[in-house]
Short mmCIF file of C-alpha atoms in Angstrom, two decimals:
data_model
loop_
_atom_site.label_atom_id
_atom_site.label_comp_id
_atom_site.label_asym_id
_atom_site.label_seq_id
_atom_site.Cartn_x
_atom_site.Cartn_y
_atom_site.Cartn_z
CA MET A 16 46.91 2.63 -71.40
CA THR A 17 48.97 -0.07 -69.74
CA GLU A 18 52.22 -1.70 -70.68
CA ALA A 19 51.78 -5.06 -72.40
CA MET A 20 52.97 -8.17 -70.59
CA THR A 21 56.12 -9.48 -72.20
CA GLU A 22 56.11 -12.92 -73.77
CA THR A 23 58.80 -14.25 -71.43
CA GLU A 24 56.69 -13.73 -68.30
CA ASP A 25 53.31 -14.60 -69.81
CA THR A 26 52.18 -17.97 -68.43
CA ARG A 27 48.53 -17.57 -69.42
CA ILE A 28 46.77 -20.15 -71.60
CA PRO A 29 46.18 -19.16 -75.27
CA VAL A 30 42.58 -19.29 -76.49
CA MET A 31 41.56 -19.75 -80.11
CA ILE A 32 38.01 -18.77 -81.04
CA LEU A 33 37.04 -20.95 -83.99
CA THR A 34 34.21 -19.95 -86.27
CA GLY A 35 32.94 -20.77 -89.73
CA PHE A 36 29.76 -21.50 -91.64
CA LEU A 37 28.07 -24.91 -91.58
CA GLY A 38 29.99 -27.41 -93.69
CA ALA A 39 33.17 -25.33 -93.95
CA GLY A 40 35.35 -27.97 -92.28
CA LYS A 41 35.43 -26.73 -88.69
CA THR A 42 34.60 -30.16 -87.26
CA THR A 43 37.45 -31.76 -89.22
CA LEU A 44 39.87 -29.11 -87.93
CA LEU A 45 38.67 -29.56 -84.34
CA ASN A 46 39.14 -33.32 -84.59
CA ARG A 47 42.70 -32.78 -85.78
CA ILE A 48 43.46 -30.41 -82.90
CA VAL A 49 41.96 -32.66 -80.22
CA THR A 50 43.09 -36.09 -81.44
CA GLY A 51 46.32 -35.16 -83.24
CA ASP A 52 49.65 -36.63 -82.19
CA HIS A 53 51.30 -33.22 -81.76
CA GLY A 54 52.51 -33.47 -78.18
CA ARG A 55 50.21 -30.65 -77.02
CA LYS A 56 47.13 -30.88 -74.83
CA TYR A 57 44.14 -28.75 -75.78
CA ALA A 58 40.78 -28.14 -74.17
CA VAL A 59 38.05 -27.79 -76.78
CA VAL A 60 34.83 -26.03 -75.81
CA VAL A 61 31.89 -26.82 -78.10
CA ASN A 62 28.23 -25.87 -77.97
CA GLU A 63 26.98 -29.43 -78.27
CA PHE A 64 29.31 -32.37 -77.87
CA GLY A 65 27.55 -34.35 -80.62
CA GLU A 66 28.43 -31.75 -83.22
CA ILE A 67 32.15 -32.31 -82.92
CA GLY A 68 31.87 -35.93 -84.10
CA ILE A 69 34.76 -37.29 -82.00
CA ASP A 70 35.03 -41.07 -81.92
CA ASN A 71 33.63 -42.30 -78.59
CA ASP A 72 36.48 -44.80 -78.31
CA LEU A 73 38.83 -41.87 -77.77
CA ILE A 74 36.93 -40.71 -74.69
CA VAL A 75 38.57 -41.99 -71.51
CA ASP A 76 36.53 -40.38 -68.77
CA THR A 77 33.13 -38.72 -68.91
CA ASP A 78 31.33 -36.57 -66.40
CA GLU A 79 28.51 -34.08 -66.81
CA GLU A 80 30.22 -31.57 -69.10
CA ILE A 81 33.93 -32.41 -69.30
CA PHE A 82 35.24 -35.15 -71.61
CA GLU A 83 38.84 -36.30 -71.42
CA MET A 84 40.53 -37.78 -74.49
CA SER A 85 43.01 -40.67 -74.56
CA ASN A 86 45.84 -38.28 -75.49
CA GLY A 87 45.10 -36.03 -72.50
CA CYS A 88 43.12 -33.40 -74.38
CA ILE A 89 39.80 -32.31 -72.91
CA CYS A 90 36.42 -31.52 -74.47
CA CYS A 91 33.59 -29.76 -72.76
CA THR A 92 30.19 -28.48 -73.78
CA VAL A 93 28.58 -25.08 -73.32
CA ARG A 94 25.08 -25.83 -72.11
CA GLY A 95 24.86 -22.71 -70.02
CA ASP A 96 27.01 -19.68 -69.40
CA LEU A 97 30.39 -19.64 -71.18
CA ILE A 98 32.17 -18.06 -68.20
CA ARG A 99 30.83 -20.76 -65.84
CA THR A 100 31.97 -23.50 -68.22
CA LEU A 101 35.45 -21.97 -68.55
CA HIS A 102 35.75 -21.55 -64.78
CA GLN A 103 34.83 -25.21 -64.37
CA LEU A 104 37.41 -26.21 -66.98
CA LEU A 105 40.19 -24.10 -65.43
CA GLY A 106 39.21 -25.25 -61.95
CA LYS A 107 39.70 -28.92 -62.73
CA GLY A 108 43.43 -28.47 -62.35
CA GLY A 109 44.15 -30.20 -65.64
CA LYS A 110 47.31 -29.03 -67.36
CA PHE A 111 46.69 -28.11 -70.99
CA ASP A 112 48.53 -25.95 -73.48
CA GLY A 113 45.60 -24.15 -75.06
CA ILE A 114 41.83 -23.76 -75.32
CA VAL A 115 39.79 -23.82 -78.55
CA ILE A 116 36.25 -22.43 -78.41
CA GLU A 117 33.97 -23.36 -81.28
CA THR A 118 31.28 -20.74 -81.81
CA THR A 119 28.64 -22.90 -83.52
CA GLY A 120 25.40 -20.98 -83.69
CA ILE A 121 27.06 -17.73 -82.66
CA ALA A 122 27.33 -15.52 -85.72
CA ASP A 123 29.23 -12.77 -83.95
CA PRO A 124 32.45 -13.86 -82.13
CA GLY A 125 32.67 -10.41 -80.51
CA PRO A 126 30.83 -11.30 -77.27
CA VAL A 127 33.02 -14.40 -76.87
CA VAL A 128 36.15 -12.24 -77.14
CA GLN A 129 34.73 -9.73 -74.68
CA THR A 130 34.13 -12.52 -72.16
CA PHE A 131 37.90 -12.76 -71.71
CA TYR A 132 38.17 -9.06 -70.90
CA VAL A 133 35.32 -8.74 -68.40
CA ASP A 134 36.12 -11.69 -66.14
CA ALA A 135 39.04 -11.36 -63.70
CA LEU A 136 39.85 -15.08 -63.53
CA LEU A 137 39.93 -15.44 -67.31
CA GLN A 138 42.08 -12.31 -67.64
CA ALA A 139 44.55 -13.74 -65.13
CA LYS A 140 44.73 -17.24 -66.60
CA THR A 141 44.08 -16.89 -70.35
CA TYR A 142 44.53 -14.60 -73.35
CA VAL A 143 42.83 -14.48 -76.75
CA ASP A 144 45.32 -15.91 -79.26
CA ALA A 145 43.27 -15.69 -82.47
CA ILE A 146 39.85 -15.63 -84.04
CA THR A 147 40.11 -18.31 -86.74
CA THR A 148 37.49 -18.57 -89.49
CA VAL A 149 37.16 -21.65 -91.70
CA VAL A 150 35.55 -21.04 -95.10
CA ASP A 151 34.45 -23.46 -97.81
CA ALA A 152 36.00 -22.51 -101.16
CA LYS A 153 33.18 -24.11 -103.13
CA HIS A 154 30.34 -22.21 -101.47
CA ILE A 155 31.81 -19.11 -99.79
CA LEU A 156 30.99 -16.62 -102.57
CA LEU A 157 27.31 -17.62 -102.42
CA ARG A 158 27.32 -17.49 -98.61
CA LEU A 159 28.80 -13.98 -98.67
CA LYS A 160 25.83 -12.89 -100.77
CA ASP A 161 23.03 -14.58 -98.82
CA ALA A 162 24.29 -15.01 -95.23
CA ARG A 163 25.22 -12.05 -93.08
CA GLU A 164 26.72 -14.47 -90.52
CA ALA A 165 29.27 -15.73 -93.04
CA VAL A 166 30.37 -12.17 -93.82
CA GLU A 167 30.73 -11.31 -90.13
CA GLN A 168 32.79 -14.44 -89.48
CA VAL A 169 35.23 -13.35 -92.21
CA ALA A 170 35.27 -9.76 -90.93
CA PHE A 171 36.17 -10.82 -87.37
CA ALA A 172 38.96 -13.21 -88.39
CA ASP A 173 42.58 -12.83 -87.35
CA GLN A 174 43.33 -15.72 -89.72
CA ILE A 175 41.27 -17.45 -92.40
CA VAL A 176 41.50 -21.15 -93.29
CA LEU A 177 40.36 -21.37 -96.91
CA ASN A 178 39.31 -25.02 -97.03
CA LYS A 179 38.27 -27.40 -99.84
CA THR A 180 40.55 -25.62 -102.32
CA ASP A 181 40.59 -28.77 -104.46
CA THR A 182 36.95 -28.14 -105.43
CA VAL A 183 37.66 -24.96 -107.44
CA ASP A 184 40.31 -23.87 -109.95
CA GLU A 185 43.13 -21.35 -109.42
CA ALA A 186 41.28 -18.45 -111.04
CA GLU A 187 38.30 -19.00 -108.74
CA LEU A 188 40.60 -19.26 -105.71
CA ARG A 189 42.13 -15.90 -106.54
CA ARG A 190 38.66 -14.39 -106.94
CA ILE A 191 37.64 -15.82 -103.55
CA GLU A 192 40.78 -14.47 -101.87
CA ALA A 193 40.18 -11.02 -103.38
CA GLU A 194 36.61 -11.06 -102.03
CA LEU A 195 37.75 -12.18 -98.58
CA ARG A 196 40.41 -9.43 -98.47
CA GLN A 197 37.78 -6.91 -99.54
CA ILE A 198 35.92 -7.70 -96.33
CA ASN A 199 38.99 -8.24 -94.14
CA SER A 200 42.27 -6.77 -95.36
CA LEU A 201 44.22 -7.82 -92.24
CA ALA A 202 43.81 -11.59 -91.90
CA PRO A 203 46.29 -14.00 -93.54
CA ILE A 204 44.61 -16.66 -95.69
CA PHE A 205 45.80 -20.27 -95.50
CA ARG A 206 44.78 -22.48 -98.42
CA THR A 207 44.02 -26.07 -97.47
CA THR A 208 42.09 -29.22 -98.31
CA ARG A 209 40.31 -31.38 -95.69
CA SER A 210 41.41 -28.82 -93.07
CA GLN A 211 45.00 -30.10 -93.34
CA VAL A 212 46.54 -26.73 -92.48
CA PRO A 213 49.72 -27.29 -90.40
CA LEU A 214 48.55 -26.73 -86.83
CA ASP A 215 51.63 -24.72 -85.87
CA THR A 216 50.61 -22.07 -88.40
CA ILE A 217 47.27 -21.38 -86.69
CA LEU A 218 47.76 -22.36 -83.04
CA GLU A 219 49.58 -20.23 -80.45
CA ARG A 220 50.62 -17.50 -82.90
CA ARG A 221 49.29 -14.48 -80.96
CA ALA A 222 47.43 -13.39 -84.06
CA PHE A 223 45.03 -11.36 -81.89
CA ASP A 224 47.95 -9.58 -80.20
CA ILE A 225 48.76 -6.58 -82.39
CA ASP A 226 52.03 -5.92 -80.51
CA HIS A 227 53.27 -9.41 -81.30
CA ILE A 228 52.21 -9.23 -84.95
CA LEU A 229 54.07 -5.97 -85.43
CA SER A 230 57.19 -7.31 -83.74
CA LEU A 231 57.22 -10.15 -86.29
CA GLU A 232 56.03 -8.15 -89.29
CA PRO A 233 56.67 -4.41 -88.96
CA ASP A 234 54.82 -3.73 -92.22
CA PHE A 235 51.71 -5.69 -91.21
CA LEU A 236 49.54 -2.58 -91.32
CA ASN A 237 51.17 -1.43 -94.56
CA PRO A 238 53.08 1.76 -93.79
CA PRO A 239 53.53 4.11 -96.76
CA HIS A 240 56.49 2.48 -98.50
CA GLY A 241 55.59 2.89 -102.14
CA GLU A 242 53.93 -0.50 -102.52
CA GLU A 243 50.34 0.29 -101.66
CA GLY A 244 49.34 -0.26 -105.24
CA HIS A 245 51.04 -3.63 -105.40
CA VAL A 246 48.60 -6.42 -106.15
CA HIS A 247 49.73 -9.79 -104.83
CA ASP A 248 49.19 -12.71 -107.16
CA GLU A 249 51.08 -15.81 -108.23
CA HIS A 250 53.35 -13.74 -110.50
CA CYS A 251 54.56 -11.30 -107.86
CA GLY A 252 57.35 -13.37 -106.34
CA HIS A 253 55.74 -13.91 -102.96
CA ASP A 254 55.18 -17.39 -101.63
CA HIS A 255 51.45 -17.75 -101.17
CA HIS A 256 51.36 -21.39 -100.29
CA GLY A 257 54.07 -21.66 -97.66
CA HIS A 258 52.81 -22.08 -94.14
CA GLY A 259 55.63 -20.46 -92.22
CA HIS A 260 55.45 -17.19 -90.34
CA ASP A 261 56.50 -14.87 -93.15
CA HIS A 262 53.14 -13.86 -94.55
CA HIS A 263 53.94 -10.31 -95.55
CA ASP A 264 51.68 -10.61 -98.58
CA HIS A 265 48.67 -10.88 -96.33
CA GLY A 266 49.31 -7.48 -94.78
CA HIS A 267 48.20 -5.77 -97.98
CA VAL A 268 45.59 -3.18 -97.11
CA HIS A 269 43.09 -2.37 -99.81
CA ASP A 270 42.53 1.34 -100.10
CA GLU A 271 41.84 3.90 -102.79
CA HIS A 272 45.37 3.59 -104.20
CA CYS A 273 45.54 -0.15 -104.74
CA GLY A 274 43.81 -0.47 -108.07
CA HIS A 275 40.95 -2.66 -106.88
CA ASP A 276 37.30 -1.72 -107.29
CA HIS A 277 35.99 -1.40 -103.75
CA ASP A 278 32.52 -0.05 -104.30
CA HIS A 279 30.63 -2.83 -106.01
CA HIS A 280 31.10 -5.23 -103.11
CA GLU A 281 29.51 -3.02 -100.50
CA HIS A 282 26.01 -3.63 -101.83
CA ASN A 283 26.55 -7.38 -101.55
CA HIS A 284 27.50 -7.66 -97.91
CA GLY A 285 27.68 -4.18 -96.39
CA ILE A 286 31.00 -4.85 -94.63
CA GLU A 287 34.23 -3.28 -95.83
CA SER A 288 37.76 -2.43 -94.78
CA ILE A 289 38.75 1.24 -94.55
CA ALA A 290 42.38 2.29 -94.14
CA LEU A 291 43.53 5.75 -93.01
CA THR A 292 47.16 6.88 -93.17
CA SER A 293 49.08 9.96 -92.06
CA ASP A 294 52.77 10.91 -91.91
CA LYS A 295 52.16 13.55 -89.20
CA PRO A 296 52.44 12.97 -85.43
CA PHE A 297 49.20 12.85 -83.42
CA ASN A 298 48.00 14.49 -80.25
CA LEU A 299 47.55 11.72 -77.65
CA GLU A 300 44.52 13.26 -75.92
CA LYS A 301 42.70 13.95 -79.18
CA ILE A 302 43.27 10.55 -80.78
CA SER A 303 42.43 8.70 -77.52
CA TYR A 304 39.22 10.69 -77.04
CA TRP A 305 38.16 10.19 -80.67
CA LEU A 306 38.78 6.43 -80.66
CA GLU A 307 37.04 5.95 -77.31
CA THR A 308 34.06 8.01 -78.48
CA LEU A 309 33.96 6.20 -81.81
CA VAL A 310 33.79 2.70 -80.33
CA ALA A 311 31.28 3.86 -77.71
CA THR A 312 28.92 5.32 -80.34
CA GLN A 313 29.55 3.11 -83.39
CA GLY A 314 30.97 -0.02 -81.77
CA GLN A 315 28.16 -2.27 -82.96
CA ASP A 316 29.09 -1.46 -86.56
CA ILE A 317 32.88 -1.52 -86.07
CA LEU A 318 33.59 -5.24 -85.98
CA ARG A 319 37.36 -4.94 -85.83
CA ALA A 320 39.91 -2.12 -85.84
CA LYS A 321 43.70 -2.13 -85.57
CA GLY A 322 46.26 0.62 -85.78
CA ILE A 323 49.68 2.13 -85.16
CA ILE A 324 49.87 5.76 -84.07
CA ASP A 325 52.87 8.11 -84.03
CA ILE A 326 52.32 10.24 -80.90
CA GLU A 327 53.89 13.69 -80.68
CA GLY A 328 56.78 13.74 -78.19
CA GLU A 329 56.75 9.96 -77.73
CA ASP A 330 59.58 7.68 -78.88
CA ARG A 331 57.44 4.53 -78.83
CA ARG A 332 54.73 3.45 -81.23
CA LEU A 333 51.19 3.43 -79.85
CA VAL A 334 49.33 0.34 -81.06
CA PHE A 335 45.66 -0.43 -80.52
CA GLN A 336 42.89 -2.75 -81.56
CA ALA A 337 39.16 -2.89 -81.02
CA VAL A 338 36.44 -5.53 -81.16
CA HIS A 339 33.05 -3.82 -81.13
CA MET A 340 33.10 -1.61 -78.02
CA LEU A 341 36.18 -3.20 -76.52
CA LEU A 342 39.22 -0.97 -77.12
CA GLU A 343 42.73 -1.74 -75.93
CA GLY A 344 46.04 -0.07 -76.65
CA ASP A 345 49.52 0.46 -75.30
CA TYR A 346 52.97 1.66 -76.28
CA GLN A 347 55.06 -0.86 -78.15
CA ARG A 348 58.69 -0.78 -79.27
CA PRO A 349 60.49 2.52 -79.94
CA TRP A 350 60.65 3.94 -83.44
CA LYS A 351 64.03 3.13 -84.96
CA PRO A 352 66.31 6.11 -85.78
CA ASP A 353 66.15 5.45 -89.53
CA GLU A 354 62.49 4.38 -89.58
CA LYS A 355 59.87 6.49 -91.35
CA ARG A 356 57.23 7.40 -88.78
CA TYR A 357 53.60 7.05 -89.80
CA SER A 358 50.15 6.46 -88.39
CA ARG A 359 47.74 3.93 -89.88
CA LEU A 360 44.29 2.80 -88.80
CA VAL A 361 42.26 0.01 -90.39
CA PHE A 362 38.54 -0.31 -89.64
CA ILE A 363 36.46 -3.34 -90.62
CA GLY A 364 32.73 -2.81 -90.29
CA ARG A 365 29.42 -1.81 -91.80
CA LYS A 366 27.87 1.58 -92.48
CA LEU A 367 31.28 3.23 -92.14
CA ASN A 368 31.61 6.74 -93.57
CA LYS A 369 35.17 6.94 -94.88
CA LYS A 370 35.06 10.70 -95.52
CA GLU A 371 33.88 11.41 -91.98
CA LEU A 372 36.36 8.97 -90.42
CA ALA A 373 39.20 10.55 -92.40
CA GLU A 374 38.20 14.08 -91.31
CA TRP A 375 38.15 13.09 -87.62
CA PHE A 376 41.38 11.12 -87.98
CA HIS A 377 43.29 14.07 -89.49
CA ALA A 378 41.72 16.45 -86.96
CA CYS A 379 43.64 14.55 -84.25
CA GLU A 380 47.02 15.38 -85.79
CA ALA A 381 49.27 17.51 -83.61
CA ARG A 382 49.22 21.14 -84.69
CA SER A 383 52.65 22.21 -83.51
#
């Protein structure tokens, strides 16, 4: 496990992986990112240029696969291998502040994420900033029932843009948000219409970087602090519509204590969130071996996993996350003297056996 690169010395380009079902509003959001007057230059990678619907008048220069916009942003298409396209983009020498990859036609963003961990040039020059999923408030509940791809896109998300909220009432919005959190208990949900979410709330936020999330929101993974049963709604005093960085309400992890019914959903989409918590320190070798074995054997069914581990004899918190069979972890900040130590893992996936996971998890606790 290696030390994370600090933000001050990190000059790599942030990459957003943008996904969402047909008609959710992804194209509208992409147009805003590429053509917006926000003083930032983005490269947008799309499967087919025609799908993005950018006004041809905005295109200054065109070659085989790279399209430059009048505001300096760049678009390119993926007609072949993603790595080759990204190498070509990075090799052009253009200076841009971020890359957005639209995963049209790719139900599972996992392989796209893994691309950035298997290629040396991409590892050196870029980092995954967030998997962003756009969902259509009017149709998402139906899609979750009949389209496995829609469920997987929600499960993979680091952040969810709940679009077209003007097409349903408040009660339906709350029902939708509850269903989305049932699948993915970790991702903040941003309500919006016509994809008008403030771009600074979804771009360059290091939402994929668990270390950064925890430095901003220490309770992101919901340590045991007596509020696990707290249900967040419009009466609870939290601001659910603000688009700043203080989204503590979205860290709520649904588990057996929270008062929600978690069983009836599983038959609809087969993907669920499972949270495991312990107040005992863990044996580093045991927990490392178990997690590595778990993702190696069940990685196809574990879409996402994130966690904080209290390691016996270690003053720093061990944080990790996984996407399918890709597992990364390192030591983060030290535990504070007055801070209650805990360990918490959240798995998002299908065919997960909570009883078995809990048994293995607790078996890794230090015995001394």
